Amino acid sequence: MDYKDTLLLPTTEFPMRANLPENESKRINSWHNERKIYEKMKQNRKNTEKFFAIHDGPPYANGHLHIGHALNKILKDIITKTHYFFGENIRYVPGWDCHGLPIEQQVEVKLGEKKKSLSKSEIREYCRAHAREFIKIQSDEFKSLGVIGDFENPYLTMKFEFEADIYRALCEIAKKGLLIERSKPVYWSWAARSALAEAEVEYEDKEDHSIYVAFNLDTDALNKLDVKEASAVIWTTTPWTLPANQAISLNPNEIYVLTAENLIFAKALLENLVKLGLTDGEIKQEFKAQEIEKLHAINPLNDRKSQFLLGEHVTTDGGTGLVHTAPGHGEDDYYVCLKNGISEVLMPVDDGGLYDETLKAKGLFRADVVDEFVGLHIFKANEKILEILGKNLLHASKFTHSYPHCWRTHKPVIYRATKQWFITMDEAKLGSKTLREVALNELENVKFYPASGVKRIGSMIQNRPDWCISRQRDWGVPIAFFRDKATKEPIFDADVLDYVAKIFDVKGADAWWDLEISQLLNPASKYKPENLEKVMDILDVWFDSGSTWQAVLQSQNYDSGAYPASMYLEGSDQHRGWFQSSLLVSTAVNEKAPYKAVLTHGFTVDSKGEKMSKSKGNVIAPQDVAKEHGVEILRLWVGLSDYSGDLKIGDNILKQVSEQYRKIRNTIRFLLANVNDLDEITTDFNLLDKWILSRAKRAFDEAERAFRSYDFSKGFNVLLNFLSADLSGIYLDICKDRLYCDSKNGKQRRSAQSAMALITRSLLPLLAPTLTYTIDEVMDYAPKIIKQNFKDAFDLVYEPLNFDFSVDDELILLSRAKFFELIDVLKKDKVIKSTLELDLQTSSAKILALDSTDISDFYMVSRVNKIDEAKALAEFEIDSVKFKIVLSTAHKCPRCWKFVSVSENEPCDRCAKVLSSVC
């Protein structure tokens, strides 16, 4: 007889090889097209009170997705689906940021000279078409990553009604008095010819001059100090700003000295300046900063007077303690001059970073050299300025430091005073509180993941300046205000603003340029069109995205969940970007944060921890990972990674993730194959099954807690450890004998199958948020006992294992581990081929009292019995309990291979009974 034919071998059509790159796209496409899975998910939970919705931070509609996009969208998808598979009602509306400079620049390159002949609306239509093209591309790419959401009705900031809602948010802020227009130095991108918000600035290394310049004292200061000659020494790294110098700031709490060289420094810095060679350090006179306050020095470039002012911003951690002050080129400079009554702000630099005719009009260079500078780029002027300074240049060198750059053009920015629109942070317009105070208070009500995020954004809000929201470009939402021609005062009347918003609903923001004032003005208003003019600036694109909570969560145009959103989730750089702009717009309008929770992730780096760049050749594209390994591997990489820091990715890392995926898949396959003939679950479990169910419950409960707190790497670590160590490494291996060799309805076999079925039912929805494709595929092949009445993966709901078995397994597990250590030696020395050749003897009454089949299977030996005189192959002790490994004296069963038969080549009692029932 061929005993193999009598075994109940596992069977399933669920394939061992996933062939992910070949198969994923068909199934994922079916989710969005034929099966309409997002609608099904909403329908399945329509009666569920618990609700969760991530408000999507809009990616920019420009270019293909990179690995950072994939990380972000997959993490959002995993979290949304985690809430779904835990039984909650979910919403996810993807969105896109459509306005802004990068698109406009791309369009300018395409149009070339043609742009000059086009109207603003025509240019904007080209921008709109460019955005539409990449929204389609990115939408398809996001869907290919297994991301499920309302891709049929995404939010686009360039939709007409969306532009109107952005404008409405601006109007609400204006009505509350938080919006002001003033001339103030702001970050200025001369390359993009536009003001920048703080969030649009990134820092890169730049080489600059470091110069020490002597400003000779004017008569009033010389008389005060009772000297015939003396010079105040300033230090600066921006020589090009010296023509616009209007003051020299001193620290009011410092003592200043006049040295033997007739040079003035802060006393606290004298030692540094001696080392630099500017002075020998001999002090002729000491005086307080207040003694020369409001007196003057002479700018060596133009002989203009420079007034001494007191400023708390002056530090003594470098320089000379005397700060060159040009209110047109620095925020501290601006405020200290404003405080001291210097209302004129010199600004001799044009939009493109070139010196303009102001140099001549204000005499900012001497007449004999000024023509050399008009039209010259400021960064090219530094060397010439150093020449002109002559003997007043006491010391010059170059150094490299971190300097603000425009994040779009990657060119260094400058501080430049221009007339701009600002949202004020420190004027008490929200009841008795300022916008800064309300925003900081609201942060206390937000849950941050990781918790340190609140300190980071809180510090940024605490220290940020007023928000400059105006830009001088074409592609954006206009700051659509009318201004009185005579007074230049903006019109913030509600009826005027609301009328414009309604026009935008129908015609879009292009109407601001297309229509005359008479067509845009509410006919019922008290104003006459001929007395008004339009503001022609556009909004900072961060205001667009910062107001999406209103346009998406409150407009009723999207099935997106409630305001405030359950969660905002983006990269950690968005503490200074979208999280902050959203918080400020929301608190300005509603005095409430737009989110209940904020989760941040790190950046993607290569396997060495280095930033990805094309020049290094270490860029990993999500499309390439999908083609080689499969999207599921990319998703599992996200699930396995600690996203709170930077995430490493590379070929070796992806191969390791693929191996983990293979283990998960094969374990599921084994479970499916071995419960294929189970019709009903029993709860009359034996020892082994109680043990694995107790271990499963412990692992699943811990994984559930981790997943609910978004600690996916911890949750997966727990699950993988359980699957490999307890389930596959011990239990499934142990159970093969009873699964294959017992009778079909044998108690032990049905008990093991029931335990496996229960574990599988709970395991699948735990894995489904991350490995959605795989679990959906599993459900196609799952036997009825697993599938129950569900059609596919999206019908699953996680239910914890409710068994509370107490299995004292410490001695068993410790002794089993030691046993297999010794077995490895016995096999290596060719003493035995299989553990079934052995009996295990023990002095433990507790072990001997257990079911004999269960405990012998646990050690995978033929019998476990008490210690006798038999010769030991090996011996060991665990906590004074003795164990002895001996050769079995029974015969090998030709069917189950256990050494438990009475006669050679005869089946054991168990197998004989099974054979008699099937033959």
PDB file of C-alpha atoms in Angstrom, residues 12 84 90 139 158 176 220-221 277 285 433 502 602 642 696 730 757 803 858 871 874 890 892 899:
ATOM      1  CA  THR A  12      -5.320  25.169  -1.855  1.00  0.00           C
ATOM      2  CA  TYR A  84     -11.867  50.840   8.197  1.00  0.00           C
ATOM      3  CA  ILE A  90     -13.988  56.408   6.750  1.00  0.00           C
ATOM      4  CA  SER A 139      -3.945  60.261  -9.892  1.00  0.00           C
ATOM      5  CA  MET A 158      -8.050  75.578  -9.405  1.00  0.00           C
ATOM      6  CA  LYS A 176     -11.838  90.684  11.155  1.00  0.00           C
ATOM      7  CA  ASP A 220      27.767 115.475  17.317  1.00  0.00           C
ATOM      8  CA  ALA A 221      29.132 112.076  18.359  1.00  0.00           C
ATOM      9  CA  GLY A 277      44.135  92.092  14.335  1.00  0.00           C
ATOM     10  CA  GLN A 285      37.585 105.332  26.921  1.00  0.00           C
ATOM     11  CA  LYS A 433      -6.421  87.561  21.964  1.00  0.00           C
ATOM     12  CA  LYS A 502     -20.227  84.548  -6.254  1.00  0.00           C
ATOM     13  CA  GLY A 602      10.522  61.633   7.926  1.00  0.00           C
ATOM     14  CA  ASP A 642       9.778  53.632  11.669  1.00  0.00           C
ATOM     15  CA  ALA A 696      -1.977  34.569  19.018  1.00  0.00           C
ATOM     16  CA  ILE A 730       6.587  25.666  16.334  1.00  0.00           C
ATOM     17  CA  ALA A 757      -9.199  29.110  11.177  1.00  0.00           C
ATOM     18  CA  PHE A 803     -10.110  33.101  24.290  1.00  0.00           C
ATOM     19  CA  PHE A 858       5.522  19.652  21.160  1.00  0.00           C
ATOM     20  CA  LYS A 871      21.221   5.018  27.739  1.00  0.00           C
ATOM     21  CA  ALA A 874      22.281  13.667  25.681  1.00  0.00           C
ATOM     22  CA  ALA A 890       9.565   1.011  19.422  1.00  0.00           C
ATOM     23  CA  LYS A 892       8.776   3.131  12.989  1.00  0.00           C
ATOM     24  CA  PHE A 899       8.494   5.260  16.424  1.00  0.00           C
TER      25      PHE A 899
END
